[in-house]
PDB file of C-alpha atoms in Angstrom:
ATOM      1  CA  MET E   1     -26.898   0.204 -18.032  1.00  0.00           C
ATOM      2  CA  ILE E   2     -28.443  -3.274 -18.116  1.00  0.00           C
ATOM      3  CA  ALA E   3     -25.331  -4.791 -19.710  1.00  0.00           C
ATOM      4  CA  GLU E   4     -23.103  -3.129 -17.133  1.00  0.00           C
ATOM      5  CA  ALA E   5     -25.286  -4.369 -14.267  1.00  0.00           C
ATOM      6  CA  LEU E   6     -25.264  -7.920 -15.598  1.00  0.00           C
ATOM      7  CA  LEU E   7     -21.500  -7.877 -16.068  1.00  0.00           C
ATOM      8  CA  TYR E   8     -21.005  -6.556 -12.550  1.00  0.00           C
ATOM      9  CA  ALA E   9     -23.247  -9.263 -11.099  1.00  0.00           C
ATOM     10  CA  ALA E  10     -21.469 -11.996 -13.045  1.00  0.00           C
ATOM     11  CA  THR E  11     -18.022 -10.782 -11.930  1.00  0.00           C
ATOM     12  CA  VAL E  12     -18.737 -10.579  -8.193  1.00  0.00           C
ATOM     13  CA  PRO E  13     -18.731 -14.338  -7.450  1.00  0.00           C
ATOM     14  CA  VAL E  14     -15.480 -14.945  -9.383  1.00  0.00           C
ATOM     15  CA  THR E  15     -13.597 -12.089  -7.695  1.00  0.00           C
ATOM     16  CA  LEU E  16     -11.787 -12.164  -4.366  1.00  0.00           C
ATOM     17  CA  LYS E  17     -13.874 -10.499  -1.670  1.00  0.00           C
ATOM     18  CA  ALA E  18     -11.164  -7.893  -0.961  1.00  0.00           C
ATOM     19  CA  HIS E  19     -11.207  -6.800  -4.606  1.00  0.00           C
ATOM     20  CA  ARG E  20     -14.942  -6.659  -5.251  1.00  0.00           C
ATOM     21  CA  ARG E  21     -15.155  -2.958  -4.467  1.00  0.00           C
ATOM     22  CA  PHE E  22     -13.021  -2.309  -7.562  1.00  0.00           C
ATOM     23  CA  ILE E  23     -15.259  -4.187  -9.985  1.00  0.00           C
ATOM     24  CA  ARG E  24     -17.276  -1.130 -10.928  1.00  0.00           C
ATOM     25  CA  TYR E  25     -14.151   0.661 -12.162  1.00  0.00           C
ATOM     26  CA  SER E  26     -13.388  -2.256 -14.480  1.00  0.00           C
ATOM     27  CA  VAL E  27     -17.001  -2.347 -15.672  1.00  0.00           C
ATOM     28  CA  ASN E  28     -16.900   1.407 -16.359  1.00  0.00           C
ATOM     29  CA  LEU E  29     -13.726   0.917 -18.400  1.00  0.00           C
ATOM     30  CA  TRP E  30     -15.362  -1.929 -20.334  1.00  0.00           C
ATOM     31  CA  SER E  31     -18.344   0.288 -21.088  1.00  0.00           C
ATOM     32  CA  ARG E  32     -16.244   3.254 -22.244  1.00  0.00           C
ATOM     33  CA  ALA E  33     -14.038   0.998 -24.358  1.00  0.00           C
ATOM     34  CA  GLY E  34     -17.137  -0.169 -26.194  1.00  0.00           C
ATOM     35  CA  ARG E  35     -18.414   3.353 -26.781  1.00  0.00           C
ATOM     36  CA  CYS E  36     -14.989   4.645 -27.878  1.00  0.00           C
ATOM     37  CA  SER E  37     -13.803   1.583 -29.791  1.00  0.00           C
ATOM     38  CA  ARG E  38     -13.167   3.507 -33.010  1.00  0.00           C
ATOM     39  CA  GLN E  39     -11.185   6.295 -31.308  1.00  0.00           C
ATOM     40  CA  TRP E  40      -9.224   3.820 -29.153  1.00  0.00           C
ATOM     41  CA  ALA E  41      -8.349   1.420 -31.981  1.00  0.00           C
ATOM     42  CA  GLU E  42      -5.014   3.033 -32.899  1.00  0.00           C
ATOM     43  CA  HIS E  43      -3.848   3.136 -29.278  1.00  0.00           C
ATOM     44  CA  GLU E  44      -4.770  -0.496 -28.752  1.00  0.00           C
ATOM     45  CA  GLU E  45      -2.973  -1.616 -31.914  1.00  0.00           C
ATOM     46  CA  ARG E  46       0.142   0.413 -31.142  1.00  0.00           C
ATOM     47  CA  SER E  47       0.232  -1.113 -27.659  1.00  0.00           C
ATOM     48  CA  LYS E  48       0.066  -4.569 -29.218  1.00  0.00           C
ATOM     49  CA  ASP E  49       2.776  -3.636 -31.710  1.00  0.00           C
ATOM     50  CA  ALA E  50       5.080  -2.510 -28.889  1.00  0.00           C
ATOM     51  CA  ILE E  51       4.631  -5.854 -27.140  1.00  0.00           C
ATOM     52  CA  ARG E  52       5.265  -7.724 -30.379  1.00  0.00           C
ATOM     53  CA  SER E  53       8.442  -5.727 -30.983  1.00  0.00           C
ATOM     54  CA  ALA E  54       9.683  -6.263 -27.436  1.00  0.00           C
ATOM     55  CA  MET E  55       9.250 -10.051 -27.616  1.00  0.00           C
ATOM     56  CA  THR E  56      11.057 -10.345 -30.942  1.00  0.00           C
ATOM     57  CA  GLY E  57      14.353 -12.185 -30.651  1.00  0.00           C
ATOM     58  CA  LEU E  58      13.766 -13.743 -27.243  1.00  0.00           C
ATOM     59  CA  ARG E  59      15.959 -16.826 -26.908  1.00  0.00           C
ATOM     60  CA  GLN E  60      13.599 -18.560 -24.512  1.00  0.00           C
ATOM     61  CA  ARG E  61       9.822 -18.284 -24.477  1.00  0.00           C
ATOM     62  CA  ARG E  62       8.697 -20.176 -21.429  1.00  0.00           C
ATOM     63  CA  THR E  63       6.542 -17.813 -19.329  1.00  0.00           C
ATOM     64  CA  ALA E  64       5.191 -14.352 -20.134  1.00  0.00           C
ATOM     65  CA  VAL E  65       3.598 -12.233 -17.398  1.00  0.00           C
ATOM     66  CA  ILE E  66       1.210  -9.405 -18.311  1.00  0.00           C
ATOM     67  CA  LEU E  67       0.752  -6.862 -15.526  1.00  0.00           C
ATOM     68  CA  GLY E  68      -2.505  -4.946 -15.830  1.00  0.00           C
ATOM     69  CA  SER E  69      -3.980  -7.299 -18.405  1.00  0.00           C
ATOM     70  CA  GLY E  70      -7.388  -5.660 -18.003  1.00  0.00           C
ATOM     71  CA  LEU E  71      -9.785  -6.135 -20.911  1.00  0.00           C
ATOM     72  CA  LEU E  72      -7.026  -7.605 -23.139  1.00  0.00           C
ATOM     73  CA  ARG E  73      -7.896  -5.057 -25.825  1.00  0.00           C
ATOM     74  CA  ASP E  74      -4.313  -3.707 -25.839  1.00  0.00           C
ATOM     75  CA  VAL E  75      -2.576  -7.090 -25.455  1.00  0.00           C
ATOM     76  CA  PRO E  76      -1.848  -9.503 -28.367  1.00  0.00           C
ATOM     77  CA  ILE E  77      -3.069 -12.440 -26.313  1.00  0.00           C
ATOM     78  CA  GLU E  78      -3.429 -14.813 -29.256  1.00  0.00           C
ATOM     79  CA  GLU E  79       0.223 -14.413 -30.237  1.00  0.00           C
ATOM     80  CA  LEU E  80       1.404 -14.600 -26.647  1.00  0.00           C
ATOM     81  CA  ALA E  81      -0.533 -17.821 -26.051  1.00  0.00           C
ATOM     82  CA  GLN E  82       0.883 -19.326 -29.226  1.00  0.00           C
ATOM     83  CA  THR E  83       4.457 -18.181 -28.519  1.00  0.00           C
ATOM     84  CA  PHE E  84       4.948 -18.908 -24.811  1.00  0.00           C
ATOM     85  CA  ASP E  85       4.519 -22.119 -22.859  1.00  0.00           C
ATOM     86  CA  THR E  86       2.592 -20.209 -20.189  1.00  0.00           C
ATOM     87  CA  VAL E  87       0.981 -16.749 -20.128  1.00  0.00           C
ATOM     88  CA  VAL E  88       0.112 -15.264 -16.730  1.00  0.00           C
ATOM     89  CA  LEU E  89      -2.424 -12.420 -16.668  1.00  0.00           C
ATOM     90  CA  VAL E  90      -2.272 -10.299 -13.523  1.00  0.00           C
ATOM     91  CA  ASP E  91      -4.806  -7.666 -12.506  1.00  0.00           C
ATOM     92  CA  LEU E  92      -6.910  -6.545  -9.589  1.00  0.00           C
ATOM     93  CA  VAL E  93     -10.097  -7.707 -11.310  1.00  0.00           C
ATOM     94  CA  HIS E  94     -10.702 -10.051 -14.238  1.00  0.00           C
ATOM     95  CA  LEU E  95     -14.188  -9.343 -15.563  1.00  0.00           C
ATOM     96  CA  ALA E  96     -16.523 -12.263 -16.214  1.00  0.00           C
ATOM     97  CA  SER E  97     -16.628 -11.245 -19.899  1.00  0.00           C
ATOM     98  CA  THR E  98     -12.832 -11.604 -20.162  1.00  0.00           C
ATOM     99  CA  ARG E  99     -12.885 -14.961 -18.389  1.00  0.00           C
ATOM    100  CA  LEU E 100     -15.624 -16.219 -20.725  1.00  0.00           C
ATOM    101  CA  TRP E 101     -13.774 -15.019 -23.831  1.00  0.00           C
ATOM    102  CA  LEU E 102     -10.586 -16.810 -22.752  1.00  0.00           C
ATOM    103  CA  ARG E 103     -12.546 -19.983 -22.008  1.00  0.00           C
ATOM    104  CA  ARG E 104     -14.174 -19.929 -25.435  1.00  0.00           C
ATOM    105  CA  LYS E 105     -10.779 -19.456 -27.068  1.00  0.00           C
ATOM    106  CA  GLY E 106      -9.557 -22.555 -25.294  1.00  0.00           C
ATOM    107  CA  TYR E 107      -6.222 -21.156 -24.146  1.00  0.00           C
ATOM    108  CA  LYS E 108      -5.094 -23.939 -21.848  1.00  0.00           C
ATOM    109  CA  ASN E 109      -1.757 -22.243 -21.123  1.00  0.00           C
ATOM    110  CA  VAL E 110      -3.216 -18.946 -19.866  1.00  0.00           C
ATOM    111  CA  ARG E 111      -3.408 -18.389 -16.100  1.00  0.00           C
ATOM    112  CA  LEU E 112      -5.192 -15.613 -14.190  1.00  0.00           C
ATOM    113  CA  ILE E 113      -3.909 -14.021 -10.989  1.00  0.00           C
ATOM    114  CA  GLU E 114      -5.818 -11.412  -8.986  1.00  0.00           C
ATOM    115  CA  ARG E 115      -3.365  -9.057  -7.354  1.00  0.00           C
ATOM    116  CA  ASP E 116      -2.992  -5.456  -6.222  1.00  0.00           C
ATOM    117  CA  LEU E 117       0.059  -4.280  -8.174  1.00  0.00           C
ATOM    118  CA  SER E 118       0.300  -0.838  -6.576  1.00  0.00           C
ATOM    119  CA  GLY E 119       2.635  -1.666  -3.684  1.00  0.00           C
ATOM    120  CA  TYR E 120       0.465   0.464  -1.398  1.00  0.00           C
ATOM    121  CA  ASP E 121       0.176  -2.197   1.326  1.00  0.00           C
ATOM    122  CA  ASP E 122       3.956  -2.176   1.770  1.00  0.00           C
ATOM    123  CA  LEU E 123       4.092   1.600   1.986  1.00  0.00           C
ATOM    124  CA  ALA E 124       1.176   1.800   4.416  1.00  0.00           C
ATOM    125  CA  ALA E 125       2.946  -0.717   6.662  1.00  0.00           C
ATOM    126  CA  GLY E 126       6.133   1.341   6.678  1.00  0.00           C
ATOM    127  CA  ARG E 127       8.007  -0.985   4.334  1.00  0.00           C
ATOM    128  CA  GLN E 128       9.818  -0.241   1.109  1.00  0.00           C
ATOM    129  CA  PRO E 129       7.268  -0.983  -1.622  1.00  0.00           C
ATOM    130  CA  GLU E 130       8.010  -4.100  -3.652  1.00  0.00           C
ATOM    131  CA  PRO E 131       4.979  -4.332  -5.953  1.00  0.00           C
ATOM    132  CA  LEU E 132       6.487  -6.967  -8.229  1.00  0.00           C
ATOM    133  CA  ALA E 133       8.225  -9.145  -5.638  1.00  0.00           C
ATOM    134  CA  PHE E 134       5.775 -11.952  -6.437  1.00  0.00           C
ATOM    135  CA  LEU E 135       7.479 -12.393  -9.811  1.00  0.00           C
ATOM    136  CA  ARG E 136      10.246 -14.212  -7.976  1.00  0.00           C
ATOM    137  CA  THR E 137       7.772 -17.015  -7.282  1.00  0.00           C
ATOM    138  CA  VAL E 138       6.704 -17.389 -10.922  1.00  0.00           C
ATOM    139  CA  PRO E 139       8.899 -20.045 -12.549  1.00  0.00           C
ATOM    140  CA  TYR E 140      10.796 -19.578 -15.807  1.00  0.00           C
ATOM    141  CA  VAL E 141       9.774 -15.974 -16.525  1.00  0.00           C
ATOM    142  CA  ASP E 142      11.269 -14.781 -19.821  1.00  0.00           C
ATOM    143  CA  PHE E 143       9.055 -11.758 -20.568  1.00  0.00           C
ATOM    144  CA  VAL E 144       7.155  -9.220 -18.434  1.00  0.00           C
ATOM    145  CA  VAL E 145       4.791  -6.564 -19.775  1.00  0.00           C
ATOM    146  CA  SER E 146       3.347  -3.646 -17.815  1.00  0.00           C
ATOM    147  CA  ALA E 147       0.342  -2.782 -19.965  1.00  0.00           C
ATOM    148  CA  ASN E 148      -1.147   0.694 -19.537  1.00  0.00           C
ATOM    149  CA  LEU E 149      -1.000   0.256 -15.769  1.00  0.00           C
ATOM    150  CA  LEU E 150       1.576   2.627 -14.333  1.00  0.00           C
ATOM    151  CA  SER E 151      -0.452   5.849 -14.427  1.00  0.00           C
ATOM    152  CA  GLN E 152      -3.442   4.042 -12.906  1.00  0.00           C
ATOM    153  CA  ILE E 153      -1.507   3.279  -9.729  1.00  0.00           C
ATOM    154  CA  GLY E 154      -1.902   6.864  -8.534  1.00  0.00           C
ATOM    155  CA  ARG E 155      -5.629   6.981  -9.198  1.00  0.00           C
ATOM    156  CA  GLY E 156      -6.240   3.668  -7.480  1.00  0.00           C
ATOM    157  CA  VAL E 157      -4.182   4.557  -4.437  1.00  0.00           C
ATOM    158  CA  LYS E 158      -5.935   7.907  -4.038  1.00  0.00           C
ATOM    159  CA  ARG E 159      -9.346   6.214  -4.146  1.00  0.00           C
ATOM    160  CA  ARG E 160      -8.232   3.588  -1.647  1.00  0.00           C
ATOM    161  CA  PHE E 161      -6.678   6.134   0.726  1.00  0.00           C
ATOM    162  CA  GLU E 162      -9.841   8.239   0.705  1.00  0.00           C
ATOM    163  CA  ALA E 163     -11.922   5.165   1.517  1.00  0.00           C
ATOM    164  CA  GLU E 164      -9.680   3.906   4.323  1.00  0.00           C
ATOM    165  CA  GLN E 165      -7.930   6.930   5.826  1.00  0.00           C
ATOM    166  CA  GLU E 166      -8.630  10.452   6.993  1.00  0.00           C
ATOM    167  CA  GLY E 167      -6.767  13.503   5.762  1.00  0.00           C
ATOM    168  CA  ALA E 168      -4.783  13.948   2.580  1.00  0.00           C
ATOM    169  CA  LEU E 169      -2.604  11.394   0.850  1.00  0.00           C
ATOM    170  CA  PRO E 170       1.094  12.210   1.547  1.00  0.00           C
ATOM    171  CA  ALA E 171       2.437  14.229  -1.360  1.00  0.00           C
ATOM    172  CA  ASP E 172       5.193  11.824  -2.370  1.00  0.00           C
ATOM    173  CA  THR E 173       3.183   8.590  -2.105  1.00  0.00           C
ATOM    174  CA  VAL E 174       2.223   8.236  -5.752  1.00  0.00           C
ATOM    175  CA  ALA E 175       5.703   9.102  -7.012  1.00  0.00           C
ATOM    176  CA  GLN E 176       7.232   6.504  -4.659  1.00  0.00           C
ATOM    177  CA  LEU E 177       4.921   3.783  -5.944  1.00  0.00           C
ATOM    178  CA  ILE E 178       5.450   4.675  -9.589  1.00  0.00           C
ATOM    179  CA  GLN E 179       9.209   4.708  -9.012  1.00  0.00           C
ATOM    180  CA  ALA E 180       9.030   1.313  -7.294  1.00  0.00           C
ATOM    181  CA  HIS E 181       7.171  -0.195 -10.252  1.00  0.00           C
ATOM    182  CA  ARG E 182       9.610   1.259 -12.778  1.00  0.00           C
ATOM    183  CA  SER E 183      12.641   0.141 -10.761  1.00  0.00           C
ATOM    184  CA  ALA E 184      11.261  -3.379 -10.340  1.00  0.00           C
ATOM    185  CA  LEU E 185      10.818  -3.723 -14.093  1.00  0.00           C
ATOM    186  CA  GLU E 186      14.333  -2.441 -14.715  1.00  0.00           C
ATOM    187  CA  ALA E 187      15.720  -4.960 -12.230  1.00  0.00           C
ATOM    188  CA  ALA E 188      13.819  -7.922 -13.655  1.00  0.00           C
ATOM    189  CA  PRO E 189      16.160 -10.675 -14.937  1.00  0.00           C
ATOM    190  CA  CYS E 190      14.294 -10.956 -18.222  1.00  0.00           C
ATOM    191  CA  LYS E 191      13.036  -8.891 -21.148  1.00  0.00           C
ATOM    192  CA  THR E 192      10.424  -6.292 -20.159  1.00  0.00           C
ATOM    193  CA  CYS E 193       8.051  -3.945 -21.944  1.00  0.00           C
ATOM    194  CA  LEU E 194       6.516  -0.917 -20.225  1.00  0.00           C
ATOM    195  CA  ILE E 195       3.557   0.798 -21.889  1.00  0.00           C
ATOM    196  CA  THR E 196       2.055   3.732 -20.044  1.00  0.00           C
ATOM    197  CA  ASP E 197       0.344   7.047 -20.521  1.00  0.00           C
ATOM    198  CA  VAL E 198       2.631   9.753 -19.168  1.00  0.00           C
ATOM    199  CA  SER E 199       0.531  12.919 -19.411  1.00  0.00           C
ATOM    200  CA  TYR E 200      -2.861  14.238 -20.409  1.00  0.00           C
ATOM    201  CA  ALA E 201      -4.280  17.387 -21.948  1.00  0.00           C
ATOM    202  CA  VAL E 202      -7.795  18.813 -22.013  1.00  0.00           C
ATOM    203  CA  ILE E 203      -8.312  20.254 -25.510  1.00  0.00           C
ATOM    204  CA  ASP E 204     -11.316  22.161 -26.863  1.00  0.00           C
ATOM    205  CA  ARG E 205     -12.747  22.039 -30.388  1.00  0.00           C
ATOM    206  CA  THR E 206     -10.403  24.793 -31.584  1.00  0.00           C
ATOM    207  CA  GLY E 207      -7.330  22.887 -30.419  1.00  0.00           C
ATOM    208  CA  LYS E 208      -6.707  25.116 -27.420  1.00  0.00           C
ATOM    209  CA  VAL E 209      -5.201  23.300 -24.424  1.00  0.00           C
ATOM    210  CA  HIS E 210      -7.004  24.193 -21.189  1.00  0.00           C
ATOM    211  CA  GLU E 211      -5.265  21.828 -18.787  1.00  0.00           C
ATOM    212  CA  GLU E 212      -2.240  19.548 -18.740  1.00  0.00           C
ATOM    213  CA  ALA E 213      -0.836  17.172 -16.116  1.00  0.00           C
ATOM    214  CA  ASP E 214       2.066  14.778 -15.595  1.00  0.00           C
ATOM    215  CA  LEU E 215       0.588  11.367 -14.831  1.00  0.00           C
ATOM    216  CA  LEU E 216       3.910   9.940 -13.629  1.00  0.00           C
ATOM    217  CA  HIS E 217       4.461  12.635 -10.989  1.00  0.00           C
ATOM    218  CA  GLY E 218       7.971  13.489 -12.086  1.00  0.00           C
ATOM    219  CA  VAL E 219       9.240   9.924 -12.538  1.00  0.00           C
ATOM    220  CA  SER E 220      11.204   9.606 -15.775  1.00  0.00           C
ATOM    221  CA  LEU E 221      11.401   6.579 -18.052  1.00  0.00           C
ATOM    222  CA  ARG E 222      14.374   5.138 -19.881  1.00  0.00           C
ATOM    223  CA  SER E 223      14.649   3.287 -23.206  1.00  0.00           C
ATOM    224  CA  VAL E 224      11.512   4.814 -24.723  1.00  0.00           C
ATOM    225  CA  GLN E 225      11.109   3.332 -28.193  1.00  0.00           C
ATOM    226  CA  ALA E 226       7.752   4.755 -29.307  1.00  0.00           C
ATOM    227  CA  ASP E 227       5.121   7.309 -28.372  1.00  0.00           C
ATOM    228  CA  TRP E 228       1.628   8.197 -29.528  1.00  0.00           C
ATOM    229  CA  THR E 229      -1.579   9.891 -28.397  1.00  0.00           C
ATOM    230  CA  TRP E 230      -4.698   8.240 -27.039  1.00  0.00           C
ATOM    231  CA  PRO E 231      -8.053  10.082 -27.042  1.00  0.00           C
ATOM    232  CA  VAL E 232      -9.216   8.634 -23.744  1.00  0.00           C
ATOM    233  CA  ALA E 233     -12.344  10.818 -23.725  1.00  0.00           C
ATOM    234  CA  PRO E 234     -13.206  11.985 -27.252  1.00  0.00           C
ATOM    235  CA  ILE E 235     -15.480  14.957 -27.766  1.00  0.00           C
ATOM    236  CA  GLY E 236     -18.933  13.863 -26.725  1.00  0.00           C
ATOM    237  CA  GLU E 237     -17.774  11.350 -24.129  1.00  0.00           C
ATOM    238  CA  GLU E 238     -17.418  13.710 -21.159  1.00  0.00           C
ATOM    239  CA  SER E 239     -18.248  17.003 -22.843  1.00  0.00           C
ATOM    240  CA  ALA E 240     -19.543  18.303 -26.131  1.00  0.00           C
ATOM    241  CA  ASP E 241     -16.864  21.007 -26.041  1.00  0.00           C
ATOM    242  CA  TYR E 242     -13.577  19.266 -25.222  1.00  0.00           C
ATOM    243  CA  GLN E 243     -11.636  16.027 -25.399  1.00  0.00           C
ATOM    244  CA  ILE E 244      -9.064  14.479 -23.049  1.00  0.00           C
ATOM    245  CA  VAL E 245      -5.968  13.201 -24.847  1.00  0.00           C
ATOM    246  CA  HIS E 246      -3.219  11.178 -23.181  1.00  0.00           C
ATOM    247  CA  LYS E 247       0.369  10.808 -24.378  1.00  0.00           C
ATOM    248  CA  VAL E 248       1.503   7.183 -24.293  1.00  0.00           C
ATOM    249  CA  VAL E 249       5.026   5.748 -24.477  1.00  0.00           C
ATOM    250  CA  ALA E 250       6.496   2.282 -24.849  1.00  0.00           C
ATOM    251  CA  ALA E 251       9.862   1.450 -23.268  1.00  0.00           C
ATOM    252  CA  TYR E 252      11.627  -1.860 -23.867  1.00  0.00           C
TER     253      TYR E 252
END
């Protein structure tokens, strides 16, 4: 708990005021990633492999944009920094530990952008959500990666709605935002790579499935090239009796 508290305190002053309320979610993810590093290793490496495969054969390698860069555990940042003239990391929060690691590595061509990628502000204002419209202002983009972000849009929006609004979140809100993200990637004038968990299952020690859910709320994906499982909560993390396993796909 001390490490988490210190990381939280160090991240507050380097985070936009509007985003500070989300720091604890990033710190919780950092903490779980450390506890589950062995069980998460395959997922992280397969995510990196998908990005490597997607960037193979690019004719121009000027700017790469990573949406949902997070802890960088599932992103081959070293190769990206060596391959592209500029690498732009976009997320709601960049933890102080990630900033320090990048500084120590000396990546002079890596840029950080804090941004809400959900598109919720557009929808709340009655506009068609355009969560990736900002990409039009990033010069010379040749590669865009959405890294284990898409399924998190729904969770983040639900938390935000509960904090800001009364009543229940409209039933089609999450599906609209997920669809907007997928469509924006498909319309991008460059090579893209979408990595996302698409469903989860709660499984007990005998292998019996007790619960399953579609994390993309009915939105389908095209051009899926690979899939694998990710034990997000291994046995012992949330319960001694069950684990939570997500199915992940890569489309590019």
